[in-house]
Coordinates of C-alpha atoms in Angstrom, one line a residue:
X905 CA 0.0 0.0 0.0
X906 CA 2.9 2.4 0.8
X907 CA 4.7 1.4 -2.3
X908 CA 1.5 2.4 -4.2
X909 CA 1.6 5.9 -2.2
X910 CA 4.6 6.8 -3.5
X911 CA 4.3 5.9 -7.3
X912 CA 1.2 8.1 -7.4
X913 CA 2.8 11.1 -5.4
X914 CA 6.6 10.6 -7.8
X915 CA 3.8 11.0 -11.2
X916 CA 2.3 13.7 -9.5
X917 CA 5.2 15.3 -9.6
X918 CA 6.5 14.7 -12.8
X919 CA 3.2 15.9 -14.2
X920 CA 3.6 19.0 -12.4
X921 CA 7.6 19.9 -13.6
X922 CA 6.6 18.8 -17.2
X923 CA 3.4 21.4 -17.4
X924 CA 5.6 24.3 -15.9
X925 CA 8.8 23.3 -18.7
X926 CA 5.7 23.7 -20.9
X927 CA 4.2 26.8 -20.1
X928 CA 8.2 28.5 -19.8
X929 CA 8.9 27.1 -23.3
X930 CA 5.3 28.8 -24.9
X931 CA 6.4 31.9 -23.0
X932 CA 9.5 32.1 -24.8
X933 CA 8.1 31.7 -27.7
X934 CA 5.4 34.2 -27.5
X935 CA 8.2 36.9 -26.6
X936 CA 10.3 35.2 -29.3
X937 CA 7.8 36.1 -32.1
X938 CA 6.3 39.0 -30.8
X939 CA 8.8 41.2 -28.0
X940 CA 10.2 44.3 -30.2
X941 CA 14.4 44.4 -30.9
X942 CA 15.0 47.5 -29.2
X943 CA 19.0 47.0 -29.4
X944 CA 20.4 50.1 -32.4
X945 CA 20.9 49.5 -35.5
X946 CA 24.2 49.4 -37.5
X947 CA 25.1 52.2 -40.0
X948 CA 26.3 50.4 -43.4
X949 CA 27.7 52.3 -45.3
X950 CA 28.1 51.6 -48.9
X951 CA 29.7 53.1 -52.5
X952 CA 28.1 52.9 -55.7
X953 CA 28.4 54.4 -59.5
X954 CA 26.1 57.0 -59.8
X955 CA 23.2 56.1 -62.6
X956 CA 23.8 51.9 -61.9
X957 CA 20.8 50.3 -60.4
X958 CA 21.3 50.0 -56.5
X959 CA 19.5 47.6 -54.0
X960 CA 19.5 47.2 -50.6
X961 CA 17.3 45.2 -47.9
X962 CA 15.7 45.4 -45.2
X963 CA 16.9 42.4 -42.3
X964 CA 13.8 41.2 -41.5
X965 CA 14.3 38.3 -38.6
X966 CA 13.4 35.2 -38.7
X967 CA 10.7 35.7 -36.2
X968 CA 8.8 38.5 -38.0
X969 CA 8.8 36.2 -41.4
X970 CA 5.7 34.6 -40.6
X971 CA 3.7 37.5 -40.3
X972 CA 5.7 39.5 -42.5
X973 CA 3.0 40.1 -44.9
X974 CA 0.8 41.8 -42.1
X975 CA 3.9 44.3 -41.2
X976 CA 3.7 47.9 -41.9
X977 CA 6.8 48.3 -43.4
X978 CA 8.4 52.0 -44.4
X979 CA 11.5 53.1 -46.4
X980 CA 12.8 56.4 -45.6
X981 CA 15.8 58.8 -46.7
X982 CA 17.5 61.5 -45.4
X983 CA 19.9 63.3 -47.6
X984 CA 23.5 63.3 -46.0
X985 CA 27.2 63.6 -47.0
X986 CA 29.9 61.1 -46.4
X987 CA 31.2 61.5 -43.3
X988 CA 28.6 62.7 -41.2
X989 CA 26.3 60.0 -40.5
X990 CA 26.5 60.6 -37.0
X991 CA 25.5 64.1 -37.0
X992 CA 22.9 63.7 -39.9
X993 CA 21.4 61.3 -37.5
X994 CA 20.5 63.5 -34.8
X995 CA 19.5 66.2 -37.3
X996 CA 17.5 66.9 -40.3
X997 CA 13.8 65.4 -41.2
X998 CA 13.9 61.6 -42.8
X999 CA 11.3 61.6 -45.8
X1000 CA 8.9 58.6 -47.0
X1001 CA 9.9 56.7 -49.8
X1002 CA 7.2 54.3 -50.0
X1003 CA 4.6 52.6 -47.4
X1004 CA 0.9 53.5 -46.4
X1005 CA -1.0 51.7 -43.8
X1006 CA -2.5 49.8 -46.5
X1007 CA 0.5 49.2 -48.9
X1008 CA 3.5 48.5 -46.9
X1009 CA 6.6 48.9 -49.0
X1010 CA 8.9 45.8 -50.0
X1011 CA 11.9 44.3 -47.7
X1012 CA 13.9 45.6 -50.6
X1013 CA 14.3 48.9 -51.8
X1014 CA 15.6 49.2 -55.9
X1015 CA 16.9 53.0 -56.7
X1016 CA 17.0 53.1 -60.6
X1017 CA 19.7 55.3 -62.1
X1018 CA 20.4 57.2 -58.7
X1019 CA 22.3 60.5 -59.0
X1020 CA 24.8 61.9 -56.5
X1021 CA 22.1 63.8 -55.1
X1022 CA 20.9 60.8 -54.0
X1023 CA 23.3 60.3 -51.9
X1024 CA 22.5 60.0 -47.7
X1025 CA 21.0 57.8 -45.4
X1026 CA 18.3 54.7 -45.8
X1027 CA 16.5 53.2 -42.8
X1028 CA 13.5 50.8 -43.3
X1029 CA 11.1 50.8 -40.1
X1030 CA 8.9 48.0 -39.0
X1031 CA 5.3 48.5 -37.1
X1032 CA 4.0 45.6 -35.3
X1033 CA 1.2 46.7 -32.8
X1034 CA 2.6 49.4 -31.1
X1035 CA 6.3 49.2 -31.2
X1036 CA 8.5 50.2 -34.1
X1037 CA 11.3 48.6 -34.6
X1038 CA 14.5 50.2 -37.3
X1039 CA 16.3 46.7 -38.5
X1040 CA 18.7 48.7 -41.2
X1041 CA 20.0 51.9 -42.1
X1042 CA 22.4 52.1 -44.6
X1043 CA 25.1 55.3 -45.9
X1044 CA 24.7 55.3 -49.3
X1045 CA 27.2 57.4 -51.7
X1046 CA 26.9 57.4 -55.3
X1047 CA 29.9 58.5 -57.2
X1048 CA 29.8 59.4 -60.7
X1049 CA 32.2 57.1 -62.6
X1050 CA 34.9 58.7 -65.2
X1051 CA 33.7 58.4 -68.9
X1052 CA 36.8 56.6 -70.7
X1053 CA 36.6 54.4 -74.2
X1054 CA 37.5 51.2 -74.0
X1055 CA 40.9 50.0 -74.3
X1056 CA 41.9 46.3 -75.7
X1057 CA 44.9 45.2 -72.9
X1058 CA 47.5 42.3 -73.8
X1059 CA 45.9 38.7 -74.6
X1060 CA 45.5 39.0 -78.0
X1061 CA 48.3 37.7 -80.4
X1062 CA 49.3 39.8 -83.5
X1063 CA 49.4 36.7 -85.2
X1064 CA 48.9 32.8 -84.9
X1065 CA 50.1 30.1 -86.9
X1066 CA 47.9 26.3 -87.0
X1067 CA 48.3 23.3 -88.8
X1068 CA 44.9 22.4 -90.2
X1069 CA 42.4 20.5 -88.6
X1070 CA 43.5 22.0 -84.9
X1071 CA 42.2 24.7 -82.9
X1072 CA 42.8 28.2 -83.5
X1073 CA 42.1 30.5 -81.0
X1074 CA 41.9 34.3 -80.6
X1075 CA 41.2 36.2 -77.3
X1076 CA 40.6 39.3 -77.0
X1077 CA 40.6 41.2 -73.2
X1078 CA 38.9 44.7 -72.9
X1079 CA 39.1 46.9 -70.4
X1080 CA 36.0 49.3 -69.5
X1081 CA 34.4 51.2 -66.5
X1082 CA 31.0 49.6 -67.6
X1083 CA 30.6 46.6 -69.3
X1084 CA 31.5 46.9 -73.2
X1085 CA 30.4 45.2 -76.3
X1086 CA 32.5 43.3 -78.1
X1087 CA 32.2 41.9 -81.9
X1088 CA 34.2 39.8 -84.1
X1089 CA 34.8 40.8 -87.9
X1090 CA 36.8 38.4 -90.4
X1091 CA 38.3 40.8 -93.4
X1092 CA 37.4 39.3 -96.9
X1093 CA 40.3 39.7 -99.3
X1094 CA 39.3 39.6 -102.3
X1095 CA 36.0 41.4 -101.1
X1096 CA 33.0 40.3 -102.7
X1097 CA 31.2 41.3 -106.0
X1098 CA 27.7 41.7 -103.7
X1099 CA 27.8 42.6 -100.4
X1100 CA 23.5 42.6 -100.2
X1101 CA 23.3 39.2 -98.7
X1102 CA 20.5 38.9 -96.3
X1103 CA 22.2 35.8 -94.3
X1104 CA 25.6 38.1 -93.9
X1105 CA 26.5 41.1 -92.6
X1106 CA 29.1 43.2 -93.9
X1107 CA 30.1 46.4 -93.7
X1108 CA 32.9 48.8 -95.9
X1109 CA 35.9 50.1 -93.2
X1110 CA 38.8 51.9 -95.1
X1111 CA 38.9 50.3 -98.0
X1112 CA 38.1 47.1 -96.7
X1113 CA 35.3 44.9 -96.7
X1114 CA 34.5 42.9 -93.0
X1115 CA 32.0 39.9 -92.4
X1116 CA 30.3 40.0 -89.2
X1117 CA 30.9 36.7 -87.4
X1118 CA 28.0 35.2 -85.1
X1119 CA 30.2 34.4 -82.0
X1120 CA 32.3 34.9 -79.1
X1121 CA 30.0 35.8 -76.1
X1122 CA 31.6 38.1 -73.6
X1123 CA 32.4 37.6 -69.9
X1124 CA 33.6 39.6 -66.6
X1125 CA 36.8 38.6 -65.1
X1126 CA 37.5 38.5 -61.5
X1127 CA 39.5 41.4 -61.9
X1128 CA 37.7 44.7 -62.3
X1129 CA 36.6 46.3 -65.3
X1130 CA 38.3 43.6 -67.5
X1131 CA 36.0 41.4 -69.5
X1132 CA 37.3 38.5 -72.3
X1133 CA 35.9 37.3 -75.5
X1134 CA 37.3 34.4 -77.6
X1135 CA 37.5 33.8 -81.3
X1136 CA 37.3 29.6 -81.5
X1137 CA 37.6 28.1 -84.8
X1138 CA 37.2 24.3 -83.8
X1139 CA 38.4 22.7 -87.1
X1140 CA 40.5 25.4 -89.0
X1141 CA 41.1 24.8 -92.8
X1142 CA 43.2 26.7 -95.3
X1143 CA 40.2 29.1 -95.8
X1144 CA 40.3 29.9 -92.6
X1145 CA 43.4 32.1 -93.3
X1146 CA 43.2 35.8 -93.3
X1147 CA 42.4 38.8 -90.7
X1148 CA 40.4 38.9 -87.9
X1149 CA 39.3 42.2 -86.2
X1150 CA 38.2 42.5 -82.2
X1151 CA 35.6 45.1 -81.8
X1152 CA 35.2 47.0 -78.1
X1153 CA 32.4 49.4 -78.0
X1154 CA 31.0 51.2 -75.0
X1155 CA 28.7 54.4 -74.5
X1156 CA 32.1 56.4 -74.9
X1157 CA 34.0 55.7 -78.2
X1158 CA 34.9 52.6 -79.5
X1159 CA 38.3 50.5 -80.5
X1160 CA 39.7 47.9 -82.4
X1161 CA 42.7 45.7 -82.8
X1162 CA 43.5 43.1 -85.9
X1163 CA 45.2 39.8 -85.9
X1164 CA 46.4 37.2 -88.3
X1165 CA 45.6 33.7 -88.7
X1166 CA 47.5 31.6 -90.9
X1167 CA 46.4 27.7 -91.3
X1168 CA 49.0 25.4 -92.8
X1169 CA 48.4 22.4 -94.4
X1170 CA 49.4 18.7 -93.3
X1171 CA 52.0 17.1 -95.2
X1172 CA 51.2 13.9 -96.5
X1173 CA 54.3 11.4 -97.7
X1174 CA 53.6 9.7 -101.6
X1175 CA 52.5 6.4 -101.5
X1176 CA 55.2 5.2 -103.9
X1177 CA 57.8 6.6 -101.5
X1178 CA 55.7 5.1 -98.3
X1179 CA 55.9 1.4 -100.6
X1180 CA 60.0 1.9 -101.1
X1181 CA 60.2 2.8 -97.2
X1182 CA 58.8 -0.2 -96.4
X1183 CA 60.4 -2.8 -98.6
X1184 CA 63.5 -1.1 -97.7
X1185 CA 62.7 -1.3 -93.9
X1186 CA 61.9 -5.2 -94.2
X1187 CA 64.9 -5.7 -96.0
X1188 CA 67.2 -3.9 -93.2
X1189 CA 65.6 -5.9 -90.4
X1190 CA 67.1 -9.0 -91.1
X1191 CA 70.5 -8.2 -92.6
X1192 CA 70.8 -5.8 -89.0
X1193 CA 69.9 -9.0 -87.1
X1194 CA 72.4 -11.3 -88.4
X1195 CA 74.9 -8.6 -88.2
X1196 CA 74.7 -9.0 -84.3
X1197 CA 76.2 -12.4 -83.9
X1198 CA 79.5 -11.5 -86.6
X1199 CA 80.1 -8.0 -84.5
X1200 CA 79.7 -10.3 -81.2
X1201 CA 82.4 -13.4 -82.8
X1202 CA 84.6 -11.0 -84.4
X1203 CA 85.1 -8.4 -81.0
X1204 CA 85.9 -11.9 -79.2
X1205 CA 88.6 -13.5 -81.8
X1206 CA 90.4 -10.4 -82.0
X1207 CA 91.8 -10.6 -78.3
X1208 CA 92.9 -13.9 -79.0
X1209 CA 95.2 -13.1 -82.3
X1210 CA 96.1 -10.0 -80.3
X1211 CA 97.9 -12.2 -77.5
X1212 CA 99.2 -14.7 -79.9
X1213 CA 101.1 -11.8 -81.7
X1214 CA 102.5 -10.3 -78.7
X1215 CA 104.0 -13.7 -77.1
X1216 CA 107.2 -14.3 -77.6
X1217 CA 108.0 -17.2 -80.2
X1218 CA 110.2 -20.0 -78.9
X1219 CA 112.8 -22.0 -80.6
X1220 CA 112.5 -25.8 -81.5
X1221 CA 114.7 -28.0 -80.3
X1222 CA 115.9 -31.7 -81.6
X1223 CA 117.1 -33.9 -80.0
X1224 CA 119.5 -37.0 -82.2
X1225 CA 120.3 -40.2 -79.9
X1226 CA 122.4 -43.0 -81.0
X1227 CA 121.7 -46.4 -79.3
X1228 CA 125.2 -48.1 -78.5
X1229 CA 125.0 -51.4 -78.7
X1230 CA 127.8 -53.2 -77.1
X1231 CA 130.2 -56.2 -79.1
X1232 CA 131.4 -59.5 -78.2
X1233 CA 134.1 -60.9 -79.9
X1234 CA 133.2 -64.1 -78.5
X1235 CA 129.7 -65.7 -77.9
X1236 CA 128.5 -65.7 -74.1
X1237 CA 125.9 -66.9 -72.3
X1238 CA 122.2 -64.8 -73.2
X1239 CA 122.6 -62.2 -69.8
X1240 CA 120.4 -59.3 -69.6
X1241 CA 121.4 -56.0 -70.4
X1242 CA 120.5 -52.8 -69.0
X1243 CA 118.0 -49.9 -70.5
X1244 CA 119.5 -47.0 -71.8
X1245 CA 118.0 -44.2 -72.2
X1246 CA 116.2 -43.1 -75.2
X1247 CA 115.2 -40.3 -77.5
X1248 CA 111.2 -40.1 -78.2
X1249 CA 111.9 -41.0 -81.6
X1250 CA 114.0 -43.7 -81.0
X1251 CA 112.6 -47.5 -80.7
X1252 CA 112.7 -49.2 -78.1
X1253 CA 115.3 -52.0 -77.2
X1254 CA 114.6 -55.4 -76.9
X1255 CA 116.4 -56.2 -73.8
X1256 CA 116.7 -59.6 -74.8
X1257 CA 119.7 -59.5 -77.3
X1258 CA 122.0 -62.0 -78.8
X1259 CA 124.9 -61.0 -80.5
X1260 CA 125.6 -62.9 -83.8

């Protein structure tokens, strides 16, 4: 019974810490979504061209984005120089850009073609119920950017020598304060008898009469104000030879620069001379392989007759041996008779002698 006591007071308990965890955790979360950011907001401050399309946005947190289509948001400017956006906060009037009651204006504010009178500060302001709250205010300065033509910089040979059938390629880096145009001309030399073609486009320079080529899109590089085209000619053939102009053209002036391309052809051997080649080259095998053995005999017999002709030549020698052969005057008893020595090319003798 006591043991029953207690497992009904511990889930009383239990019960009890989990429903205040609960009601602390939807606390939270009401002031999450709906307590005011009161801390200040940071001054950005930010340089652009004057007359270039400028954004900028309005932080909305992540707690207002659920109701953000209910918030009465405002844009508002307050012109300024650069400098002094501490003392233009504190004085001067800030004027409406956009927002009513009804039609609150967008997170993000677009300024088309602003002017360097349109230079100062940008704060967005949020109503929700009765507090306001100022996520963003930005120092903007609009410059106006110097006017210059555009100038082609180095990448772009003078001229360029392929064999045919590879790739011949042509680049051509410009360098401009806004972003240039850039078109690829191919001179026709002879120029020809009608230039009224409506699948070409030509067009009389100096003299000279240029086909408009349908390529060679153009791109920004990471470094500023430089932008690349290229002039690829995948397969090149003989008529591919001849001069090709790069074209830069911005609101400004324009300029140009011209380079060569001259496609080679591929040397081809004769068959006849390919047929002799080979016989030639079957012939040669062999007659090289057999040559390897007589090079290998002949380098080791001429050691030999070298040493034979440097040792000294020693002189024969004979040798003459007469065999004595003793007399008896008078017959004796057969007795045997001592070897004497003998020459190699004296026979032996019989030592069993009688004397006659």
């Amino acid at each position: 019974m006591l043991k029953a006591d207690s497992d009904t007071e511990c889930t009383k308990i239990l019960a009890l810490v989990i429903f205040n965890l609960c009601g602390i955790v939807i606390a939270q979360f009401d002031n999450y979504y709906n307590w005011p950011d009161t801390s200040p907001p940071v001054v950005k401050t930010e340089t652009h061209a004057a007359g270039k399309e400028t954004r900028i946005r309005c932080h909305i947190k992540e707690r207002f984005r659920h109701i953000q289509n209910g918030l009465n948001l405002t844009w508002e400017h307050k012109s300024c120089r650069a400098g002094y956006a501490g003392a233009c906060m504190e004085n001067g009037e800030w004027r409406p850009l956009c927002g009513t009651p009804g039609q609150p204006c967008p997170p993000i504010l677009t300024l088309v073609e602003p002017q360097t009178s349109d230079s100062g500060l940008y704060r967005c302001h949020i109503t929700l119920d009765t507090s306001v709250i100022t996520p963003n205010i930005y120092m903007l300065q609009f410059v106006e950017k110097r006017r210059e033509p555009p100038t082609i910089v180095d990448g772009m040979n003078n001229n360029l020598t392929v064999v045919a059938q590879m790739v011949a390629v042509l680049q051509c880096k410009v360098h401009s304060l806004v972003p240039p145009t850039v078109r690829w001309f191919r001179r026709l030399d002879p120029p020809p008898l009608s230039t009224s073609s409506p699948t070409h486009n030509f067009i009389q320079y100096l003299n000279n009469t240029y086909k408009l080529l349908n390529c060679c899109p153009v791109a920004a590089l990471s470094q500023r104000d430089l932008y690349l085209s290229k002039l690829v000619i995948s397969a090149s053939s003989l008529y591919d030879s001849g001069f090709y102009i790069c074209l830069a053209i911005n609101d400004v002036n324009y300029t140009y620069k011209e380079a060569y391309i001259n496609v080679l052809p591929i040397l081809r051997v004769s068959s006849d001379k390919a047929d002799s080649g080979s016989f030639l080259g079957l012939f040669l095998i062999p007659a090289a392989l057999a040559m390897i053995p007589a090079v290998a005999w002949v380098m080791c017999l001429r050691p030999r007759k070298l040493a034979a002709l440097e040792s000294p030549v020693q002189p024969r020698q004979t040798h003459t041996c007469r065999q004595s052969v003793p007399t008896h005057t008078e017959l004796a008893p057969i007795h045997r008779i001592p070897l004497l020595p003998t020459c190699s090319n004296t026979p032996a003798i019989n030592p069993s002698f009688r004397p006659n």
